[in-house]
Short mmCIF file of C-alpha atoms and ligand atoms in Angstrom, two decimals:
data_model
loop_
_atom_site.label_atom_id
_atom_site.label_comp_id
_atom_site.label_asym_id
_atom_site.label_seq_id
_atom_site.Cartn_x
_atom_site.Cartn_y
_atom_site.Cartn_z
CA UNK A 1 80.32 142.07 156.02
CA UNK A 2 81.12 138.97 157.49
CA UNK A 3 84.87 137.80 157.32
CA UNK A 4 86.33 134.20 157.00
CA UNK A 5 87.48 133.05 160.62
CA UNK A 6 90.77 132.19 159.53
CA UNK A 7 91.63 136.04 158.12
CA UNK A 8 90.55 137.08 161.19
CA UNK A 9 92.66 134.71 163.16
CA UNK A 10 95.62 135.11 161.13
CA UNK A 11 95.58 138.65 161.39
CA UNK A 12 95.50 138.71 165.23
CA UNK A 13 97.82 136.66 165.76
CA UNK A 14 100.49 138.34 162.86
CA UNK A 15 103.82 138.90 163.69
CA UNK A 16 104.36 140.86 161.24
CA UNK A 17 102.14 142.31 158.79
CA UNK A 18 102.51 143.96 155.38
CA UNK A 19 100.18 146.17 153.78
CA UNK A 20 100.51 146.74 149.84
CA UNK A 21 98.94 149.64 148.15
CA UNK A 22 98.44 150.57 144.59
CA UNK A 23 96.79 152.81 142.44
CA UNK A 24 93.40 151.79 143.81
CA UNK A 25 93.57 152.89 146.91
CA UNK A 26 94.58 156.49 146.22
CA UNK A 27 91.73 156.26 143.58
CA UNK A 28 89.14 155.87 146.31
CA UNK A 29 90.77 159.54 147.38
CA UNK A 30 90.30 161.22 143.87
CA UNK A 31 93.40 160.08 142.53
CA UNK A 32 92.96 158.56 139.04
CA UNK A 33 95.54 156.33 137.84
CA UNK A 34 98.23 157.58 135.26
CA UNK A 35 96.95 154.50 132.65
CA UNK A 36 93.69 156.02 132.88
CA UNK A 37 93.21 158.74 130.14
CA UNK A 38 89.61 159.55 130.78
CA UNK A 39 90.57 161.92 133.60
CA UNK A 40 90.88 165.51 134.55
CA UNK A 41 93.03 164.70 136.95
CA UNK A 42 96.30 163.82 135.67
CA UNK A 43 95.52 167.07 132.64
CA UNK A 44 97.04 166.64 129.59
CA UNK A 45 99.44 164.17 130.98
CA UNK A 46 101.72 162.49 128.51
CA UNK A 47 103.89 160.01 129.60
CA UNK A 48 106.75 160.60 127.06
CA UNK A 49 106.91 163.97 128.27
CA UNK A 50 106.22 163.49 131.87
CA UNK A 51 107.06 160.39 132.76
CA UNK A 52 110.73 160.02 131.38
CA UNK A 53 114.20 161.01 131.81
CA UNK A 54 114.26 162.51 127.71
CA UNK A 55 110.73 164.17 128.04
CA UNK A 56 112.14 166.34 131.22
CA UNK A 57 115.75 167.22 129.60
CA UNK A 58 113.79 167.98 126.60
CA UNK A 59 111.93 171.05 128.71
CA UNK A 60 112.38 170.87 132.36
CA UNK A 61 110.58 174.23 132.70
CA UNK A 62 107.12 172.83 131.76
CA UNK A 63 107.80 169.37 133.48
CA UNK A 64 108.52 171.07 136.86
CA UNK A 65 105.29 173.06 136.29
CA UNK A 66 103.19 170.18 135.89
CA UNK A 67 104.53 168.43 138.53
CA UNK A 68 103.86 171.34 140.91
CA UNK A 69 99.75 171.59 139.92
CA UNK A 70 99.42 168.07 140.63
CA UNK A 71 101.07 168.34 144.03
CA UNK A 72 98.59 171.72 144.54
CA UNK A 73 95.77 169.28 143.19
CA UNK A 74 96.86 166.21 145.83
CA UNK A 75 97.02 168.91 148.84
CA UNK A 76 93.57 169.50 148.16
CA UNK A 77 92.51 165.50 148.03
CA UNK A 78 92.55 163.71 151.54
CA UNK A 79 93.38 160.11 152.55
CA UNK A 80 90.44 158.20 152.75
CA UNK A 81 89.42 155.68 155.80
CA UNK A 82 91.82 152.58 154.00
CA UNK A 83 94.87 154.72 154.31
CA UNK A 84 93.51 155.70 158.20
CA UNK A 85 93.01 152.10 159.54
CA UNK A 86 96.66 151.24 157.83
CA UNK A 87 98.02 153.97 159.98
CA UNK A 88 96.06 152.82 162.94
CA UNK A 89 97.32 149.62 162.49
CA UNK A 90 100.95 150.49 162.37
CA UNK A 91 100.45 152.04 165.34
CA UNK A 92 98.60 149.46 167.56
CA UNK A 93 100.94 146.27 166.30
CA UNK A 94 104.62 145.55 166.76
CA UNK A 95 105.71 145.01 163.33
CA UNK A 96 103.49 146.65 160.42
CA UNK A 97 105.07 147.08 156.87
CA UNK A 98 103.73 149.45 154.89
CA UNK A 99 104.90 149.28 151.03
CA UNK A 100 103.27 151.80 148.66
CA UNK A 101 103.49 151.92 144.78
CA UNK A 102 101.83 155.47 145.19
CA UNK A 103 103.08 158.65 145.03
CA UNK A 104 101.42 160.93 146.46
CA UNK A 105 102.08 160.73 150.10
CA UNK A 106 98.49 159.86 151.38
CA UNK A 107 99.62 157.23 153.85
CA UNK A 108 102.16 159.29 155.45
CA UNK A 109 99.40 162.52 155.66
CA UNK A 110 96.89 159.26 157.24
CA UNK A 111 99.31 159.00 159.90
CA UNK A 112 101.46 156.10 158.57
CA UNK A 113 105.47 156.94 160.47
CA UNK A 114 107.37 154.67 157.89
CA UNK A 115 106.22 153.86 154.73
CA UNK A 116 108.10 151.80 151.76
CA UNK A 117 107.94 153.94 148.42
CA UNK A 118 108.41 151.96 145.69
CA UNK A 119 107.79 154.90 142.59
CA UNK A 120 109.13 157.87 144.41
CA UNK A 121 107.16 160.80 146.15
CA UNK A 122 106.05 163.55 144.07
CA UNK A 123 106.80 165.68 147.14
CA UNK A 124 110.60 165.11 147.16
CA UNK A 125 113.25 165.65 144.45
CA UNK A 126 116.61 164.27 143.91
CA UNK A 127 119.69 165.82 141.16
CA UNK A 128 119.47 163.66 138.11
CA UNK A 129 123.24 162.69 138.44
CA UNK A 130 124.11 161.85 142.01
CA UNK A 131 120.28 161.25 143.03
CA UNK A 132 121.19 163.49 146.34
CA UNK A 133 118.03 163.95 148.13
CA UNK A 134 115.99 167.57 148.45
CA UNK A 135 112.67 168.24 150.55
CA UNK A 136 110.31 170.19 148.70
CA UNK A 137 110.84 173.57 151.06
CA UNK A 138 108.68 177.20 150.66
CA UNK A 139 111.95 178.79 148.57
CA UNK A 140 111.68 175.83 145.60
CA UNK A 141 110.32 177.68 142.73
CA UNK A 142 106.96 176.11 140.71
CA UNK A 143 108.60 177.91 137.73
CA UNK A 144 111.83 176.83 137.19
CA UNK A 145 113.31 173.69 138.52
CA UNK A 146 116.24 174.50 140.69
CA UNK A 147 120.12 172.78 141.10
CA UNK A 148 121.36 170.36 143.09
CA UNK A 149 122.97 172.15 146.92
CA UNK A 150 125.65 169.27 146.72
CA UNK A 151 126.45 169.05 143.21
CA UNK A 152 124.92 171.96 141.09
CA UNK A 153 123.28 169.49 138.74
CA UNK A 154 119.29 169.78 138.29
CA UNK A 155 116.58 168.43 140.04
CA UNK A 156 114.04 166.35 139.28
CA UNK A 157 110.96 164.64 141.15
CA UNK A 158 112.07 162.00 143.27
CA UNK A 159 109.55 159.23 141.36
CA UNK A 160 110.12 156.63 138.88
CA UNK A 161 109.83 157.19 135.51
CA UNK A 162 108.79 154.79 132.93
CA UNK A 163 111.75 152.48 131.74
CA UNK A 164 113.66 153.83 135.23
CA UNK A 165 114.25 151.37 138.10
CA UNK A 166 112.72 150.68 141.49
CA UNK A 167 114.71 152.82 143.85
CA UNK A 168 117.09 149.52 144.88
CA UNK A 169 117.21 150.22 148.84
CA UNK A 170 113.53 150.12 149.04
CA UNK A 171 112.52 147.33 146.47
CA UNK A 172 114.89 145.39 148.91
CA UNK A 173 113.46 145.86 151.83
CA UNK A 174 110.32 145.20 150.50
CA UNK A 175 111.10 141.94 149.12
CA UNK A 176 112.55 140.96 152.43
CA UNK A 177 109.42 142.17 154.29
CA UNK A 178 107.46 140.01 151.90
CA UNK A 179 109.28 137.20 151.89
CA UNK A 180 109.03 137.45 155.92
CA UNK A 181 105.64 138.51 156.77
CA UNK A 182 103.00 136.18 157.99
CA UNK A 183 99.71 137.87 156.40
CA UNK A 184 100.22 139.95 152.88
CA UNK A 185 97.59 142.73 152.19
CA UNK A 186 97.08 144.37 148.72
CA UNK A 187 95.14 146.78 148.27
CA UNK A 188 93.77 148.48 145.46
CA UNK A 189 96.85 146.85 142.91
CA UNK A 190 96.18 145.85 139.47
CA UNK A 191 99.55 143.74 139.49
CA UNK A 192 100.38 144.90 136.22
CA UNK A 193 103.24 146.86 136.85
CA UNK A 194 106.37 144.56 137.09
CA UNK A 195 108.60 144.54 139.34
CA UNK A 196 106.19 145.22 141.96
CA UNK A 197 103.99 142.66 141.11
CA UNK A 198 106.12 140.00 142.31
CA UNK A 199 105.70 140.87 145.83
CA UNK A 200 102.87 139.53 146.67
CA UNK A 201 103.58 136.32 145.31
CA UNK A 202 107.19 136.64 146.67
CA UNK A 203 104.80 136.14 150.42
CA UNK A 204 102.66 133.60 149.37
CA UNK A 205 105.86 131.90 148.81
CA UNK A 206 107.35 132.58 151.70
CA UNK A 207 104.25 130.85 153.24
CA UNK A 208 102.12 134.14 154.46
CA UNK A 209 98.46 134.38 154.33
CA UNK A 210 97.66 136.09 151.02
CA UNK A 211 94.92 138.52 151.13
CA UNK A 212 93.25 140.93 148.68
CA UNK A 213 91.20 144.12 149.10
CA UNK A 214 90.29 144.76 145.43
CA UNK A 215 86.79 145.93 143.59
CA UNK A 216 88.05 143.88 140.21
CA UNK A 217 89.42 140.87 139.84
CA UNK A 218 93.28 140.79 139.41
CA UNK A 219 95.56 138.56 138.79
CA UNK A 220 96.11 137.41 142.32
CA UNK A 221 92.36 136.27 142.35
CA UNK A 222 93.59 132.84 142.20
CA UNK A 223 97.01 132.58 144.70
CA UNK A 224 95.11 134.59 147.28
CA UNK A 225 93.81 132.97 150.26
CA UNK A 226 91.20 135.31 151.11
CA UNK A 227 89.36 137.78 148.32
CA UNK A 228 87.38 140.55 149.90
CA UNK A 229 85.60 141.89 147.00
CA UNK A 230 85.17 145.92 147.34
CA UNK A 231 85.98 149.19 148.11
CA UNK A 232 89.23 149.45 150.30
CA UNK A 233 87.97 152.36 151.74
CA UNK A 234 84.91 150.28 153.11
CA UNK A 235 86.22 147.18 153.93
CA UNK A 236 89.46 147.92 155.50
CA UNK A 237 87.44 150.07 158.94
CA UNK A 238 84.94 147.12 158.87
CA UNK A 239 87.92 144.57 159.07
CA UNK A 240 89.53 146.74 161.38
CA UNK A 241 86.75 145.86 163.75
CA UNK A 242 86.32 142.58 163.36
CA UNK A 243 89.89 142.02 164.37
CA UNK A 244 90.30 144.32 167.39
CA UNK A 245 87.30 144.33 168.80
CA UNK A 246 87.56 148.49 168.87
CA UNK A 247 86.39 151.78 166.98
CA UNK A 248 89.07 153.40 164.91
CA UNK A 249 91.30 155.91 166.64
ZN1 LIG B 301 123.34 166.44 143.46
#
């Protein structure tokens, strides 16, 4: 693949750097998204009773069950090279931003040390009043969901459910890490899911270099300053090289 000059130069000479990932790039690992229904992934999934506050109080037994096969199903799924040359990258530059709308930990497992989480982690949980954090830990039952150590009240899984709102510390930082980076790089997002859509235009207007690592067009097709048409998980290693001149770690 041969890349524009100006990507590559832009890239190298970054200050700061922000990588974007959405559904698509977990999909390149096995991960279907939740708005596709032709899966086996995601079984059964209903979003009314998965995917909101009512659904869960309405049987919090069967929604903690769920939530625990798909976290068996993800352990089994591994990051693929895209989420390895993001780590890498994070590791080999000063200042990398990594802001995810994925939930499923894959950049973190890749290697990734801090990572922006826009929807939540489906391995953490938080009490539905006070949102006090809880690690998923070997004594959390699949079963039954358990309560809250601070304030008795019930957990839930620490992701964002439909008609819920970004969590606010981390939609902030990643507006401000938009809004300050010198290259933008989103991968594998359909920019249909508002707020997080805004982001990327948030850098182009903040003046960064706009780039997109996308199979389908999107609606950034037309603000972005550089379109590299195809799999993340093949272009991303293959950039990697162009830019530093070295194999993957
Ligand atoms: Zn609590």
């Amino acid at each position: 693949m041969q890349f524009d000059d100006q990507l590559i130069k832009r890239l190298r000479e970054a200050q700061h750097v922000v990588f974007f990932s959405g559904a698509g790039a977990s999909a390149e690992s096995g991960v279907p998204t939740f708005r596709d229904s032709h899966n086996s992934f995601w079984v059964d999934f209903d979003a009314g009773t998965f995917a909101t506050a009512s659904g869960y109080y309405a049987n919090p037994d069967r929604v903690w069950q769920w939530y625990a096969e798909q976290r068996l199903k993800l352990r089994a799924l591994t990051p693929n090279p895209a989420h390895r040359v993001i780590a890498a990258w994070q590791n080999k530059a000063s200042n990398v931003t990594v802001i995810t709308q994925n939930i499923d930990g894959f950049h973190q497992r890749a290697g990734n040390h801090k990572v922006i989480e826009l929807h939540g982690n489906i391995g953490t949980y938080k009490c539905f009043d006070h949102g006090h954090p809880a690690e998923h830990d070997a004594n959390i039952s699949d079963e039954k969901p358990p309560h809250c150590q601070q304030c008795g009240g019930l957990l839930r899984p620490d992701v964002v459910w439909f008609s819920e709102e970004l969590p606010a510390e981390a939609f902030t930082q990643a507006k401000h890490s938009s809004a300050n980076c010198d290259v933008f790089v989103s991968i594998g997002c359909s920019l249909e899911v508002y707020p997080a859509s805004t982001l990327p235009i948030n850098a182009a207007h903040g003046g960064a270099y706009l780039v997109q690592v996308n199979p389908h067009a999107t609606l950034l097709d037309e603000i972005a300053d550089c379109n590299l048409r195809g799999k993340a998980g093949e272009i991303m290693p293959l950039l990697w090289q162009a830019v530093w001149r070295e194999q993957l770690p």
